[in-house]
């Protein structure tokens, strides 16, 4: 579990940093320019433009509405992830017993663990799927924001959406809400000491990474993080409550 967590975290870091290297702000978004622009960047860009038009040309509100819309679209995946995580944590005592019983036979441990998962209808990989689904969405959102000339020309509250937040307020809020989201996940259900230690590491590394990246990227992307995190906190609280 620890190894898988580190691998996922590494992939997220690589994906986000590669975004900054590959994106070219100002480049026109052309749906005829390959699959990436056609199916990811262009739909997001025109969605933001659409909501901006009906929201009095306010691109900040348009980004908020688009973010919430995206979160609702991936909500079934997030529900699957949260419930899968809870099931895995509920099965940890049984998994520990299997490891103690067959501690000298790694193959037997794997066989018995898979039987346990099948018995309880748990897919250990289902919790990873939403992360990989959200990664291209995040990258596409960055492209849609940085390459949409209209966004760069508009302000929201105290910031220009096309440039980094000069007061670091949105990046700080993004980091804080990321921390709260991770802490909520770690305290909502019982976890093993090993899982608790992983959560502590994630609760430090992820917010720090979000803060560092948010300082250098357009404020519109940090705004997307803040709204997305608040939505995730609310949905996590609701799902855990209904699961209990």
mmCIF file of C-alpha atoms in Angstrom, residues 25-239:
data_model
loop_
_atom_site.group_PDB
_atom_site.id
_atom_site.type_symbol
_atom_site.label_atom_id
_atom_site.label_comp_id
_atom_site.label_asym_id
_atom_site.label_seq_id
_atom_site.Cartn_x
_atom_site.Cartn_y
_atom_site.Cartn_z
ATOM 1 C CA UNK A 25 0.139 30.347 -23.118
ATOM 2 C CA UNK A 26 -1.325 32.357 -25.956
ATOM 3 C CA UNK A 27 -1.395 29.467 -28.421
ATOM 4 C CA UNK A 28 -4.776 29.366 -30.099
ATOM 5 C CA UNK A 29 -7.055 26.506 -29.107
ATOM 6 C CA UNK A 30 -7.853 24.649 -32.303
ATOM 7 C CA UNK A 31 -10.229 21.632 -32.185
ATOM 8 C CA UNK A 32 -8.665 20.446 -35.447
ATOM 9 C CA UNK A 33 -5.241 20.340 -33.812
ATOM 10 C CA UNK A 34 -5.271 16.763 -32.580
ATOM 11 C CA UNK A 35 -7.197 14.731 -30.014
ATOM 12 C CA UNK A 36 -5.970 16.710 -26.984
ATOM 13 C CA UNK A 37 -7.358 20.059 -28.109
ATOM 14 C CA UNK A 38 -10.462 18.574 -29.692
ATOM 15 C CA UNK A 39 -11.713 16.411 -26.815
ATOM 16 C CA UNK A 40 -10.176 18.006 -23.723
ATOM 17 C CA UNK A 41 -9.055 21.627 -24.026
ATOM 18 C CA UNK A 42 -11.617 23.006 -26.492
ATOM 19 C CA UNK A 43 -14.726 21.651 -24.700
ATOM 20 C CA UNK A 44 -13.516 23.128 -21.408
ATOM 21 C CA UNK A 45 -12.683 26.460 -23.008
ATOM 22 C CA UNK A 46 -16.045 26.894 -24.737
ATOM 23 C CA UNK A 47 -17.843 25.770 -21.563
ATOM 24 C CA UNK A 48 -16.105 28.517 -19.596
ATOM 25 C CA UNK A 49 -16.938 31.031 -22.353
ATOM 26 C CA UNK A 50 -20.577 29.908 -22.355
ATOM 27 C CA UNK A 51 -21.066 30.378 -18.629
ATOM 28 C CA UNK A 52 -19.182 33.677 -18.728
ATOM 29 C CA UNK A 53 -21.689 35.031 -21.255
ATOM 30 C CA UNK A 54 -24.693 34.129 -19.125
ATOM 31 C CA UNK A 55 -22.986 35.319 -15.916
ATOM 32 C CA UNK A 56 -22.515 38.919 -16.987
ATOM 33 C CA UNK A 57 -19.105 38.280 -18.571
ATOM 34 C CA UNK A 58 -17.656 37.197 -15.216
ATOM 35 C CA UNK A 59 -15.004 34.581 -15.963
ATOM 36 C CA UNK A 60 -14.324 33.934 -12.299
ATOM 37 C CA UNK A 61 -17.911 32.788 -11.750
ATOM 38 C CA UNK A 62 -17.735 30.866 -15.029
ATOM 39 C CA UNK A 63 -14.702 28.917 -13.784
ATOM 40 C CA UNK A 64 -16.497 28.169 -10.504
ATOM 41 C CA UNK A 65 -19.593 26.873 -12.306
ATOM 42 C CA UNK A 66 -17.490 24.833 -14.740
ATOM 43 C CA UNK A 67 -15.533 23.335 -11.845
ATOM 44 C CA UNK A 68 -18.716 22.282 -10.051
ATOM 45 C CA UNK A 69 -20.085 20.841 -13.300
ATOM 46 C CA UNK A 70 -16.927 18.768 -13.796
ATOM 47 C CA UNK A 71 -17.082 17.550 -10.211
ATOM 48 C CA UNK A 72 -20.654 16.379 -10.719
ATOM 49 C CA UNK A 73 -19.615 14.548 -13.892
ATOM 50 C CA UNK A 74 -16.861 12.606 -12.073
ATOM 51 C CA UNK A 75 -18.952 12.179 -8.912
ATOM 52 C CA UNK A 76 -19.783 8.499 -9.582
ATOM 53 C CA UNK A 77 -16.061 7.747 -9.802
ATOM 54 C CA UNK A 78 -15.365 9.642 -6.593
ATOM 55 C CA UNK A 79 -18.120 7.754 -4.791
ATOM 56 C CA UNK A 80 -16.551 4.509 -5.975
ATOM 57 C CA UNK A 81 -13.141 5.657 -4.754
ATOM 58 C CA UNK A 82 -14.346 6.687 -1.292
ATOM 59 C CA UNK A 83 -16.406 3.554 -0.753
ATOM 60 C CA UNK A 84 -13.582 1.361 -2.011
ATOM 61 C CA UNK A 85 -11.166 3.064 0.375
ATOM 62 C CA UNK A 86 -13.525 2.507 3.279
ATOM 63 C CA UNK A 87 -14.011 -1.161 2.394
ATOM 64 C CA UNK A 88 -10.255 -1.646 2.156
ATOM 65 C CA UNK A 89 -9.772 -0.041 5.552
ATOM 66 C CA UNK A 90 -12.556 -2.147 7.067
ATOM 67 C CA UNK A 91 -10.803 -5.280 5.782
ATOM 68 C CA UNK A 92 -7.403 -4.328 7.212
ATOM 69 C CA UNK A 93 -7.825 -6.508 10.369
ATOM 70 C CA UNK A 94 -8.543 -9.549 8.180
ATOM 71 C CA UNK A 95 -5.612 -8.742 5.904
ATOM 72 C CA UNK A 96 -3.346 -8.445 8.943
ATOM 73 C CA UNK A 97 -4.467 -11.881 10.145
ATOM 74 C CA UNK A 98 -3.679 -13.386 6.731
ATOM 75 C CA UNK A 99 -0.194 -11.854 6.733
ATOM 76 C CA UNK A 100 0.525 -13.132 10.222
ATOM 77 C CA UNK A 101 -0.798 -16.595 9.418
ATOM 78 C CA UNK A 102 1.187 -17.008 6.188
ATOM 79 C CA UNK A 103 4.104 -14.680 6.965
ATOM 80 C CA UNK A 104 6.598 -17.115 5.402
ATOM 81 C CA UNK A 105 4.626 -17.639 2.202
ATOM 82 C CA UNK A 106 4.190 -14.499 0.084
ATOM 83 C CA UNK A 107 2.275 -16.320 -2.655
ATOM 84 C CA UNK A 108 -0.218 -17.689 -0.146
ATOM 85 C CA UNK A 109 -0.697 -14.224 1.338
ATOM 86 C CA UNK A 110 -1.505 -12.870 -2.115
ATOM 87 C CA UNK A 111 -3.926 -15.723 -2.872
ATOM 88 C CA UNK A 112 -5.800 -15.430 0.413
ATOM 89 C CA UNK A 113 -5.932 -11.637 0.178
ATOM 90 C CA UNK A 114 -7.432 -11.808 -3.320
ATOM 91 C CA UNK A 115 -9.996 -14.347 -2.060
ATOM 92 C CA UNK A 116 -10.914 -11.916 0.698
ATOM 93 C CA UNK A 117 -11.344 -9.105 -1.816
ATOM 94 C CA UNK A 118 -13.507 -11.283 -4.044
ATOM 95 C CA UNK A 119 -15.622 -12.381 -1.096
ATOM 96 C CA UNK A 120 -16.390 -8.791 -0.162
ATOM 97 C CA UNK A 121 -16.552 -7.566 -3.778
ATOM 98 C CA UNK A 122 -13.631 -5.169 -3.359
ATOM 99 C CA UNK A 123 -11.368 -4.049 -6.193
ATOM 100 C CA UNK A 124 -8.072 -2.778 -4.712
ATOM 101 C CA UNK A 125 -7.370 -0.766 -7.880
ATOM 102 C CA UNK A 126 -10.705 1.044 -8.043
ATOM 103 C CA UNK A 127 -9.506 3.681 -5.604
ATOM 104 C CA UNK A 128 -6.767 4.740 -8.042
ATOM 105 C CA UNK A 129 -9.006 5.267 -11.069
ATOM 106 C CA UNK A 130 -10.429 8.699 -10.142
ATOM 107 C CA UNK A 131 -6.919 10.067 -9.614
ATOM 108 C CA UNK A 132 -5.897 9.164 -13.150
ATOM 109 C CA UNK A 133 -9.214 10.471 -14.496
ATOM 110 C CA UNK A 134 -8.703 13.846 -12.817
ATOM 111 C CA UNK A 135 -5.091 14.270 -13.943
ATOM 112 C CA UNK A 136 -5.918 14.922 -17.648
ATOM 113 C CA UNK A 137 -8.833 17.131 -16.558
ATOM 114 C CA UNK A 138 -6.483 19.255 -14.444
ATOM 115 C CA UNK A 139 -3.973 19.532 -17.284
ATOM 116 C CA UNK A 140 -6.730 20.361 -19.782
ATOM 117 C CA UNK A 141 -8.057 23.006 -17.406
ATOM 118 C CA UNK A 142 -4.615 24.592 -17.287
ATOM 119 C CA UNK A 143 -4.467 24.694 -21.088
ATOM 120 C CA UNK A 144 -8.025 26.032 -21.367
ATOM 121 C CA UNK A 145 -7.186 28.830 -18.925
ATOM 122 C CA UNK A 146 -3.726 29.753 -20.152
ATOM 123 C CA UNK A 147 -4.677 29.618 -23.850
ATOM 124 C CA UNK A 148 -8.039 31.362 -23.580
ATOM 125 C CA UNK A 149 -7.342 35.014 -24.360
ATOM 126 C CA UNK A 150 -10.621 36.173 -22.812
ATOM 127 C CA UNK A 151 -9.736 34.766 -19.378
ATOM 128 C CA UNK A 152 -6.415 36.603 -19.321
ATOM 129 C CA UNK A 153 -8.245 39.870 -19.925
ATOM 130 C CA UNK A 154 -10.611 39.528 -16.952
ATOM 131 C CA UNK A 155 -10.289 39.960 -13.209
ATOM 132 C CA UNK A 156 -12.053 38.201 -10.375
ATOM 133 C CA UNK A 157 -12.115 39.777 -6.942
ATOM 134 C CA UNK A 158 -8.529 40.998 -6.409
ATOM 135 C CA UNK A 159 -6.665 39.050 -9.113
ATOM 136 C CA UNK A 160 -6.171 38.877 -12.836
ATOM 137 C CA UNK A 161 -7.249 35.348 -13.745
ATOM 138 C CA UNK A 162 -4.518 34.890 -16.326
ATOM 139 C CA UNK A 163 -1.632 35.645 -13.959
ATOM 140 C CA UNK A 164 -0.509 34.255 -10.575
ATOM 141 C CA UNK A 165 -2.238 35.587 -7.471
ATOM 142 C CA UNK A 166 0.034 38.434 -6.254
ATOM 143 C CA UNK A 167 -1.144 37.999 -2.669
ATOM 144 C CA UNK A 168 -0.978 34.160 -2.732
ATOM 145 C CA UNK A 169 -4.498 33.977 -1.274
ATOM 146 C CA UNK A 170 -5.912 31.442 -3.737
ATOM 147 C CA UNK A 171 -2.800 29.180 -3.549
ATOM 148 C CA UNK A 172 -2.939 29.286 0.262
ATOM 149 C CA UNK A 173 -6.656 28.469 0.251
ATOM 150 C CA UNK A 174 -5.969 25.642 -2.207
ATOM 151 C CA UNK A 175 -3.309 24.218 0.121
ATOM 152 C CA UNK A 176 -5.525 24.553 3.213
ATOM 153 C CA UNK A 177 -8.527 22.897 1.577
ATOM 154 C CA UNK A 178 -6.277 20.113 0.260
ATOM 155 C CA UNK A 179 -5.051 19.518 3.815
ATOM 156 C CA UNK A 180 -8.613 19.488 5.181
ATOM 157 C CA UNK A 181 -9.698 17.060 2.485
ATOM 158 C CA UNK A 182 -6.905 14.621 3.319
ATOM 159 C CA UNK A 183 -7.480 14.929 7.073
ATOM 160 C CA UNK A 184 -11.200 14.320 6.631
ATOM 161 C CA UNK A 185 -10.486 11.136 4.700
ATOM 162 C CA UNK A 186 -8.023 9.909 7.335
ATOM 163 C CA UNK A 187 -10.315 10.587 10.300
ATOM 164 C CA UNK A 188 -13.650 9.538 8.826
ATOM 165 C CA UNK A 189 -12.948 5.819 9.147
ATOM 166 C CA UNK A 190 -10.722 3.600 11.221
ATOM 167 C CA UNK A 191 -7.284 3.045 9.717
ATOM 168 C CA UNK A 192 -4.283 0.892 10.521
ATOM 169 C CA UNK A 193 -1.146 2.527 11.950
ATOM 170 C CA UNK A 194 0.559 2.042 8.577
ATOM 171 C CA UNK A 195 -2.296 3.740 6.722
ATOM 172 C CA UNK A 196 -2.370 6.521 9.302
ATOM 173 C CA UNK A 197 1.329 7.171 8.718
ATOM 174 C CA UNK A 198 0.724 7.369 4.968
ATOM 175 C CA UNK A 199 -2.057 9.877 5.565
ATOM 176 C CA UNK A 200 0.263 12.037 7.679
ATOM 177 C CA UNK A 201 2.830 12.108 4.874
ATOM 178 C CA UNK A 202 0.203 12.962 2.281
ATOM 179 C CA UNK A 203 -1.257 15.665 4.541
ATOM 180 C CA UNK A 204 2.110 17.442 4.501
ATOM 181 C CA UNK A 205 3.421 16.766 0.988
ATOM 182 C CA UNK A 206 0.271 17.401 -1.057
ATOM 183 C CA UNK A 207 -0.684 20.821 0.400
ATOM 184 C CA UNK A 208 2.926 21.972 0.154
ATOM 185 C CA UNK A 209 3.079 20.872 -3.483
ATOM 186 C CA UNK A 210 -0.245 22.565 -4.284
ATOM 187 C CA UNK A 211 0.941 25.789 -2.637
ATOM 188 C CA UNK A 212 4.236 25.785 -4.507
ATOM 189 C CA UNK A 213 2.613 25.135 -7.883
ATOM 190 C CA UNK A 214 -0.320 27.496 -7.260
ATOM 191 C CA UNK A 215 2.024 30.411 -6.629
ATOM 192 C CA UNK A 216 3.512 30.162 -10.109
ATOM 193 C CA UNK A 217 0.431 29.221 -12.168
ATOM 194 C CA UNK A 218 -2.520 31.451 -13.215
ATOM 195 C CA UNK A 219 -4.886 32.376 -10.394
ATOM 196 C CA UNK A 220 -7.745 30.799 -12.354
ATOM 197 C CA UNK A 221 -6.212 27.350 -11.822
ATOM 198 C CA UNK A 222 -5.781 27.960 -8.084
ATOM 199 C CA UNK A 223 -9.440 29.021 -8.003
ATOM 200 C CA UNK A 224 -10.335 25.729 -9.682
ATOM 201 C CA UNK A 225 -8.424 23.871 -6.944
ATOM 202 C CA UNK A 226 -10.160 25.740 -4.136
ATOM 203 C CA UNK A 227 -13.681 25.152 -5.460
ATOM 204 C CA UNK A 228 -12.902 21.539 -6.369
ATOM 205 C CA UNK A 229 -11.507 20.826 -2.893
ATOM 206 C CA UNK A 230 -14.507 22.383 -1.151
ATOM 207 C CA UNK A 231 -16.804 20.250 -3.304
ATOM 208 C CA UNK A 232 -14.744 17.127 -2.467
ATOM 209 C CA UNK A 233 -14.847 17.869 1.274
ATOM 210 C CA UNK A 234 -18.628 18.202 1.167
ATOM 211 C CA UNK A 235 -19.133 15.058 -0.905
ATOM 212 C CA UNK A 236 -16.739 13.013 1.247
ATOM 213 C CA UNK A 237 -18.550 14.023 4.417
ATOM 214 C CA UNK A 238 -21.897 13.157 2.860
ATOM 215 C CA UNK A 239 -20.774 9.807 1.446
#
